[in-house]
PDB file of C-alpha atoms in Angstrom:
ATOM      1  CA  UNK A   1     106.148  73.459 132.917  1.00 41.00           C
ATOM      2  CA  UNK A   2     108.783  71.208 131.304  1.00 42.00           C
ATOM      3  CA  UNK A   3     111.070  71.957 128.391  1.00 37.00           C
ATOM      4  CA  UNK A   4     108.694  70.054 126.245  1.00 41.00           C
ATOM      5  CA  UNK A   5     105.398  72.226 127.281  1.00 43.00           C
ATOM      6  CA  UNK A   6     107.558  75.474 126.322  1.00 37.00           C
ATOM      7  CA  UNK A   7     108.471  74.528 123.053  1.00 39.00           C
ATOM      8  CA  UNK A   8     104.842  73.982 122.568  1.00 42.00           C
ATOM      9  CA  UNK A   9     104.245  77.903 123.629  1.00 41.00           C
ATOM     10  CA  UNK A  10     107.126  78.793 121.789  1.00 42.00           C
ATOM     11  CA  UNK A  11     105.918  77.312 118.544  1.00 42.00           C
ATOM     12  CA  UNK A  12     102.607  78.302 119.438  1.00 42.00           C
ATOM     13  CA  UNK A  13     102.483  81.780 119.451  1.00 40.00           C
ATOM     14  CA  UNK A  14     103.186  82.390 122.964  1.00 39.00           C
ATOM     15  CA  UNK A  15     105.455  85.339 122.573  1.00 40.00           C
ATOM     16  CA  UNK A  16     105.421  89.174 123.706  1.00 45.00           C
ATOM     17  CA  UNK A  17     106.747  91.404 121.022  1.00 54.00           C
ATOM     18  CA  UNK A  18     106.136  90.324 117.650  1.00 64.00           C
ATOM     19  CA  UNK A  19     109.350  92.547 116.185  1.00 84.00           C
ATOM     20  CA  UNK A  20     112.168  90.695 117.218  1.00 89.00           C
ATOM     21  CA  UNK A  21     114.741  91.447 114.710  1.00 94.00           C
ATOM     22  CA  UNK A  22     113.753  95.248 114.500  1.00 94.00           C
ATOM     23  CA  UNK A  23     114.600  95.501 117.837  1.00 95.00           C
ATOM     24  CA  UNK A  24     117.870  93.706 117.538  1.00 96.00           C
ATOM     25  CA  UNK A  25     119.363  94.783 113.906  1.00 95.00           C
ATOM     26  CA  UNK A  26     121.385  97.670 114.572  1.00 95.00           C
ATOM     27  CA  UNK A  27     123.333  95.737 117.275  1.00 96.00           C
ATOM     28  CA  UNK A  28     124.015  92.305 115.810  1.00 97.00           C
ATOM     29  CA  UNK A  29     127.833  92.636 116.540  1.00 96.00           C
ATOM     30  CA  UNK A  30     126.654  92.450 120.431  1.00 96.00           C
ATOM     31  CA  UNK A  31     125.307  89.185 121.231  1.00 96.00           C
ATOM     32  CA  UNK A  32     124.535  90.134 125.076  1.00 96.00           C
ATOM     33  CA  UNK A  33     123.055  93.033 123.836  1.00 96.00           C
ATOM     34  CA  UNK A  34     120.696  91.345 121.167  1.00 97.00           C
ATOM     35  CA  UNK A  35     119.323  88.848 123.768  1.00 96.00           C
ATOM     36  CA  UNK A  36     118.443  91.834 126.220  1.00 96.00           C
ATOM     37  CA  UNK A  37     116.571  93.464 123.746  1.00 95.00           C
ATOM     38  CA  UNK A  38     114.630  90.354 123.846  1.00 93.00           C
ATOM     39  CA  UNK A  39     114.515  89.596 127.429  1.00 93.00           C
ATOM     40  CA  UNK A  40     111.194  91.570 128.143  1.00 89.00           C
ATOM     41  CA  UNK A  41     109.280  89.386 125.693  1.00 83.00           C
ATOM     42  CA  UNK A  42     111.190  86.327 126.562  1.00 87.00           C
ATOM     43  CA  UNK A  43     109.847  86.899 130.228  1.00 87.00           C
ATOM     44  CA  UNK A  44     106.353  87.531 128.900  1.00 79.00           C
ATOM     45  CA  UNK A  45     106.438  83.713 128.162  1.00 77.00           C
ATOM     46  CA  UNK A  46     108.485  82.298 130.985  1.00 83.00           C
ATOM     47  CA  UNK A  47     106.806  84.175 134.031  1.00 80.00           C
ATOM     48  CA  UNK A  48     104.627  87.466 132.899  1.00 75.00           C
ATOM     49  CA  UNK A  49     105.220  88.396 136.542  1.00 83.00           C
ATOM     50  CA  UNK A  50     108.018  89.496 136.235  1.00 84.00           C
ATOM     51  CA  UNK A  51     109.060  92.742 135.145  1.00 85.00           C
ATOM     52  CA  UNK A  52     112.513  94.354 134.344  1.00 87.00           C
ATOM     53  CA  UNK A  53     111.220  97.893 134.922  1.00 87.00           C
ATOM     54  CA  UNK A  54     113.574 100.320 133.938  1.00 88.00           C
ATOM     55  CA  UNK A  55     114.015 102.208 137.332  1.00 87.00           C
ATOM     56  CA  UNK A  56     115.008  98.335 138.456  1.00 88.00           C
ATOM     57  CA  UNK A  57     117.704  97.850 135.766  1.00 92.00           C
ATOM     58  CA  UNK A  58     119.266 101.246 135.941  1.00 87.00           C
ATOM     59  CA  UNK A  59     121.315 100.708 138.749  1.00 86.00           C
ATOM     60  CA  UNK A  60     123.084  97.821 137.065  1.00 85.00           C
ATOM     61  CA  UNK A  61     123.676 100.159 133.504  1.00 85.00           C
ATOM     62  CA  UNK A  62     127.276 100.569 134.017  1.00 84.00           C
ATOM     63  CA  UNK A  63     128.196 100.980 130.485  1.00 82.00           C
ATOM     64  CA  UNK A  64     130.883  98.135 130.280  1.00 83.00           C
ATOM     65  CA  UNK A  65     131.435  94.605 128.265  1.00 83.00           C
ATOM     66  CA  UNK A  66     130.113  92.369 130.988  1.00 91.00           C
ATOM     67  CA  UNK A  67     127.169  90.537 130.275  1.00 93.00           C
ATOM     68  CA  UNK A  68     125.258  91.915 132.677  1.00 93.00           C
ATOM     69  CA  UNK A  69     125.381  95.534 130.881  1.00 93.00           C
ATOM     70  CA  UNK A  70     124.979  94.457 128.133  1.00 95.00           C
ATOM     71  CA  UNK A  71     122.117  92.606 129.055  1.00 95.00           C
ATOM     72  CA  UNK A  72     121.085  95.481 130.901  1.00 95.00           C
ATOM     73  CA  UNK A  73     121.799  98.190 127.684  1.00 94.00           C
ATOM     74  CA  UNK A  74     119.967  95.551 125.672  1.00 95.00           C
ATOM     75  CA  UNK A  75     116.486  95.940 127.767  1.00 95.00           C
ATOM     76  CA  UNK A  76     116.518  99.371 128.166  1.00 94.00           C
ATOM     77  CA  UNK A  77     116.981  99.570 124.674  1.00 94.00           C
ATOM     78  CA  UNK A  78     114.301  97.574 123.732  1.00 94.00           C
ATOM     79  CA  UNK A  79     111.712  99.908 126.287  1.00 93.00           C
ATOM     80  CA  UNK A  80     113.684 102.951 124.580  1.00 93.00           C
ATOM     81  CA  UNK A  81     112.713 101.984 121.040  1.00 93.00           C
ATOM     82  CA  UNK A  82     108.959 100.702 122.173  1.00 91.00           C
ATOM     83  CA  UNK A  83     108.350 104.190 123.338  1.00 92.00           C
ATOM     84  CA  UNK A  84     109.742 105.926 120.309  1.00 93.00           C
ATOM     85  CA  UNK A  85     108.343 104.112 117.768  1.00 93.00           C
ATOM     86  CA  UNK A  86     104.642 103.842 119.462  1.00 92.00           C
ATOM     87  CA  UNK A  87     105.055 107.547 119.883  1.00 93.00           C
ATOM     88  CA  UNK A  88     105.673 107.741 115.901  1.00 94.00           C
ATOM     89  CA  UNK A  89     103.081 109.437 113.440  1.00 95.00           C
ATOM     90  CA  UNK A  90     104.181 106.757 111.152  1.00 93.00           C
ATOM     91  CA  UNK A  91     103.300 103.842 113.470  1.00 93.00           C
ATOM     92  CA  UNK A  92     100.009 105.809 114.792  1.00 94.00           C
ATOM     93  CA  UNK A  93      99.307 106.225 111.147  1.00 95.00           C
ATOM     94  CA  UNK A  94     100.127 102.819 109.683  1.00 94.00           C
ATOM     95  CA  UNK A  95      98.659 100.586 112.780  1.00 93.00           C
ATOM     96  CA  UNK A  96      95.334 102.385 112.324  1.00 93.00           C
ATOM     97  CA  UNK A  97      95.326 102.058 108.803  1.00 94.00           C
ATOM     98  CA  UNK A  98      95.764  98.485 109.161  1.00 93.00           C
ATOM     99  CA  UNK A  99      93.084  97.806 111.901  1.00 91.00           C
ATOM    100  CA  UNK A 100      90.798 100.015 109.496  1.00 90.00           C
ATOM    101  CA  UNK A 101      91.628  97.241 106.594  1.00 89.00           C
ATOM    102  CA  UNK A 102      90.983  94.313 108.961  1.00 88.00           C
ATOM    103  CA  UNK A 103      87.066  96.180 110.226  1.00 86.00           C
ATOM    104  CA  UNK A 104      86.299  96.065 106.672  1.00 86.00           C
ATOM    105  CA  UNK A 105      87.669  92.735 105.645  1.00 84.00           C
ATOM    106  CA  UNK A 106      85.457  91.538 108.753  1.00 82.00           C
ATOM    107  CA  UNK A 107      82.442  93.110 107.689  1.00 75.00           C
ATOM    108  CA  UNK A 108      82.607  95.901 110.534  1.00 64.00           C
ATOM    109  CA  UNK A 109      82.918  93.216 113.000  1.00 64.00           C
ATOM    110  CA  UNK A 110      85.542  94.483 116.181  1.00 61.00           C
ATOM    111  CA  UNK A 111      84.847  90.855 117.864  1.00 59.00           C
ATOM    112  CA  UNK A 112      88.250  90.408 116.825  1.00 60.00           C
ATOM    113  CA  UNK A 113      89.810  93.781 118.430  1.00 83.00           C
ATOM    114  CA  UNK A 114      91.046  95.353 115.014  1.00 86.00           C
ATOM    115  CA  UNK A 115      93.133  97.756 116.836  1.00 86.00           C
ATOM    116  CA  UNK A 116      95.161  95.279 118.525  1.00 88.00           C
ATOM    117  CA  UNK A 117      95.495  93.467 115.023  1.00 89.00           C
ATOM    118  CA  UNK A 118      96.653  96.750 113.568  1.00 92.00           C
ATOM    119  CA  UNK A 119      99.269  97.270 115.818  1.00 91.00           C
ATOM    120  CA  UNK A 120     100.676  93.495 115.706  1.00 89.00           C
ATOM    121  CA  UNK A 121     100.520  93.061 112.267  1.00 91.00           C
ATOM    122  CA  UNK A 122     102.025  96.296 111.894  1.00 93.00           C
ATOM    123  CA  UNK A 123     105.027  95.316 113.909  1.00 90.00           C
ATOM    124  CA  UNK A 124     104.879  91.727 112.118  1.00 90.00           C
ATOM    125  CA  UNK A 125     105.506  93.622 108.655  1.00 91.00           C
ATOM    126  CA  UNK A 126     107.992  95.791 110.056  1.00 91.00           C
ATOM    127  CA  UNK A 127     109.783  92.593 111.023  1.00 91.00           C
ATOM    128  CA  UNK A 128     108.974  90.874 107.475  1.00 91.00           C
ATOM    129  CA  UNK A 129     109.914  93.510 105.457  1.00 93.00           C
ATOM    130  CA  UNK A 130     113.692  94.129 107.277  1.00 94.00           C
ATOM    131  CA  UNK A 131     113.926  90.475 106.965  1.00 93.00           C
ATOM    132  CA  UNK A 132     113.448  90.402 103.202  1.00 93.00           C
ATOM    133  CA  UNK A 133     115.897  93.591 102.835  1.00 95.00           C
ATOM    134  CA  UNK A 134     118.397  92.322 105.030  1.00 96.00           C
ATOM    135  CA  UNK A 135     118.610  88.258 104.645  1.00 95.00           C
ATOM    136  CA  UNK A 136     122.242  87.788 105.302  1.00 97.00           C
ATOM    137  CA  UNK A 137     121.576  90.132 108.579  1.00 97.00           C
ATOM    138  CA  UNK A 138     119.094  87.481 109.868  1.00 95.00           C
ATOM    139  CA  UNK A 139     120.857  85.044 108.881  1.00 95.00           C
ATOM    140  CA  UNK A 140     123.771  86.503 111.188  1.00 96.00           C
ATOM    141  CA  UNK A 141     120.970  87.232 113.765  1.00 96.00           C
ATOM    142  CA  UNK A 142     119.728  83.346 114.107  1.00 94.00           C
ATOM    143  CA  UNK A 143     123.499  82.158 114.214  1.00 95.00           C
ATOM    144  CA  UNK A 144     124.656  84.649 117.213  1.00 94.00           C
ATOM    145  CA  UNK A 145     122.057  83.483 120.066  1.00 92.00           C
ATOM    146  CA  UNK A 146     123.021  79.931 120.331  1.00 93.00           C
ATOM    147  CA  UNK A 147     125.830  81.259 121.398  1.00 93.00           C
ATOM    148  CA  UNK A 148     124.975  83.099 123.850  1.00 95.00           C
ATOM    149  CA  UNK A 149     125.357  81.617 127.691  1.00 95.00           C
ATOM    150  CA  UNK A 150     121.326  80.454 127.852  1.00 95.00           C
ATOM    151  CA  UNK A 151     122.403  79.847 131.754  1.00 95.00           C
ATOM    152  CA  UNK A 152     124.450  82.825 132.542  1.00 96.00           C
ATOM    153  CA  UNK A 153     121.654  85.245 131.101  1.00 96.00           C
ATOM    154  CA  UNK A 154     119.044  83.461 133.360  1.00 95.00           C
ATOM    155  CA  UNK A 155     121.095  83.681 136.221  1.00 95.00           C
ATOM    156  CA  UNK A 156     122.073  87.290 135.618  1.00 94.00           C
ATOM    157  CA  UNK A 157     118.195  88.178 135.285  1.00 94.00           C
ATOM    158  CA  UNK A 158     117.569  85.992 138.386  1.00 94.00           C
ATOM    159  CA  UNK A 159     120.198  88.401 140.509  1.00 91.00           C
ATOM    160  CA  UNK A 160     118.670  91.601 139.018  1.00 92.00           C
ATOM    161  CA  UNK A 161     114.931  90.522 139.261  1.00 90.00           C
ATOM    162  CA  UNK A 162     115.789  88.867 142.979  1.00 89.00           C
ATOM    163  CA  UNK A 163     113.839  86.074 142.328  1.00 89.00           C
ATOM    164  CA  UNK A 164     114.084  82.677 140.945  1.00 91.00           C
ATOM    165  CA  UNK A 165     112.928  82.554 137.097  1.00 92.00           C
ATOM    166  CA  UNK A 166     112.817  78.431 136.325  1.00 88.00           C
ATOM    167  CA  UNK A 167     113.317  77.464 132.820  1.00 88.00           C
ATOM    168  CA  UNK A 168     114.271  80.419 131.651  1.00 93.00           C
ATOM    169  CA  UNK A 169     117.454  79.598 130.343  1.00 94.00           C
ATOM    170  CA  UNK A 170     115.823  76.352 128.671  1.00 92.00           C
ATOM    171  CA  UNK A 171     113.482  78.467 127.152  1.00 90.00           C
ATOM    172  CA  UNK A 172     116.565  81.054 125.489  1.00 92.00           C
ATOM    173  CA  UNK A 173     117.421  77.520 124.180  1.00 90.00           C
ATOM    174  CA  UNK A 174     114.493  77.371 122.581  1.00 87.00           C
ATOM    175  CA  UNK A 175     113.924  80.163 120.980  1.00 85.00           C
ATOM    176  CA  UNK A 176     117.870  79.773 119.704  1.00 86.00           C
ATOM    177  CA  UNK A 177     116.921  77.040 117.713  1.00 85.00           C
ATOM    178  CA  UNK A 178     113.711  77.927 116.311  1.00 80.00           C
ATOM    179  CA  UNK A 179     113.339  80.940 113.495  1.00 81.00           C
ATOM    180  CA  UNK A 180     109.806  81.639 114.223  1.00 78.00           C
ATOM    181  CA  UNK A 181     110.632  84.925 112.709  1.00 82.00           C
ATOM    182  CA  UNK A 182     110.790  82.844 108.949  1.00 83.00           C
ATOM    183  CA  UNK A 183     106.759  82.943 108.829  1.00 82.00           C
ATOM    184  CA  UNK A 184     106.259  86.554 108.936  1.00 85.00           C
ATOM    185  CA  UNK A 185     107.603  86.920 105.353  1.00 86.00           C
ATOM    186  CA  UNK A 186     104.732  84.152 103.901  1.00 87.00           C
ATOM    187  CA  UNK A 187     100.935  85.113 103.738  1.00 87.00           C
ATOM    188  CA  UNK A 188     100.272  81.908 105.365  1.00 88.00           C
ATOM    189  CA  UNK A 189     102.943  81.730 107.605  1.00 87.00           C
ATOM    190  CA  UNK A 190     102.195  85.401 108.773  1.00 87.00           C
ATOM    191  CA  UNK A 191      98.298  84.161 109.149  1.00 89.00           C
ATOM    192  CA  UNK A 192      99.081  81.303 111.363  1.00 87.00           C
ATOM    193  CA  UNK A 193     101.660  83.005 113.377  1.00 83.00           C
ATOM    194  CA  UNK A 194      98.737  85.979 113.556  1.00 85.00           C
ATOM    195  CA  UNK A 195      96.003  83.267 114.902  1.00 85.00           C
ATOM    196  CA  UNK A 196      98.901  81.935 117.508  1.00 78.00           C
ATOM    197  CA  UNK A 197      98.887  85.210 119.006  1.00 78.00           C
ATOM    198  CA  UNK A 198      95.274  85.970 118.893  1.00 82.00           C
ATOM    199  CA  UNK A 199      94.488  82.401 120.752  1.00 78.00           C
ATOM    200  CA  UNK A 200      97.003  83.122 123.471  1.00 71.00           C
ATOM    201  CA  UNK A 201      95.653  86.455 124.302  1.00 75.00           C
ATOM    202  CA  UNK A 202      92.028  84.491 123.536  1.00 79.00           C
ATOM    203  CA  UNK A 203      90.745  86.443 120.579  1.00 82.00           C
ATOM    204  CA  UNK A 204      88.520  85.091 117.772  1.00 81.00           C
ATOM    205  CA  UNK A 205      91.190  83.347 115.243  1.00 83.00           C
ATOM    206  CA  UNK A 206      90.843  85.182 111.163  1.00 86.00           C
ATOM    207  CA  UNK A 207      89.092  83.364 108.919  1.00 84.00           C
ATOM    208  CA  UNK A 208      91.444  81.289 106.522  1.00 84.00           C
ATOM    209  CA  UNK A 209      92.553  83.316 103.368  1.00 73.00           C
ATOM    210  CA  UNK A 210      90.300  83.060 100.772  1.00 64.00           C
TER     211      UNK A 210
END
């Protein structure tokens, strides 16, 4: 895949989490840190083989300013905050309250999972809505990851992982560049960002809005 065929997943909905800036907000003064909270869904799209299990990263958690703990603190964060918040009555109650709104809005159809749209869209607000309350945060959020070392985090994840992960760094680029995050706040940008993700994990797209 060249540089040119990731943009294309990039922009086209070919992304893991779908909460981004939740994960990252608290931490924005750590720029290491922020792109290892991403690095789980960034390898979703690069190579979904591989896997920065926890009980593989520990051994490199050493709790200093490197950027290889950081990047290390970063994705152990992000697994740390997936299994709190999916754990949450809040989420449990929210994400089936949402997939319950999409079976009726489908006319009791489940051809197009409603529990899996209940949980993404629930995650998509929760990104929209921190967006809208904290705009100068994601502003400082899109400026800090260009400048992080797209090559240095790639080859840091290449020494932990022990394989080679190609065009990983050109895909940090990327996703440096592009605020895909923008659409979640927009009906229609939420919609087609929704129907990316449903055709990459080949679900029936939603109907337009009426």
């Amino acid at each position: 895949m060249n540089v040119e065929g990731l943009g294309q997943r990039l922009r086209g909905g070919s992304i893991g989490s779908v909460n981004y800036f939740t994960h990252a907000l608290p931490h924005l003064d750590r720029p290491y840190f922020v792109a290892g909270t991403a690095l789980p869904d960034w390898l979703s799209v690069v190579n979904r083989k591989v896997r920065l299990r926890p009980k593989l990263l520990e051994p490199h958690d050493t709790r200093d300013q490197t950027m290889t703990a950081e990047l290390v603190a970063g994705t152990l964060r992000h697994f740390d905050d997936d299994d709190w918040f999916h754990r949450t009555r809040g989420f449990a109650e929210v994400s089936a309250e949402v997939g319950l709104l999409f079976r009726r809005g489908l006319a009791g159809s489940d051809g197009f999972r409603c529990g899996f749209l209940g949980h993404i869209v629930t995650e998509m607000l929760l990104d929209a809505v921190l967006i809208s309350r904290y705009p100068a945060k994601y502003d400082v959020y899109c400026s800090i990851l260009p400048e992080v070392d797209a090559q240095g985090v790639a080859q840091q994840v290449e020494e932990i992982a022990g394989k080679p992960i190609p065009q990983l760094a050109e895909f940090i680029g990327l996703f440096a560049r592009e605020r895909i995050l923008n659409a979640y706040v927009h009906d229609t940008g939420l919609l087609r960002r929704l129907n990316q993700v449903l055709s990459r994990v080949k679900l029936t797209p939603l109907p337009p809005m009426a």
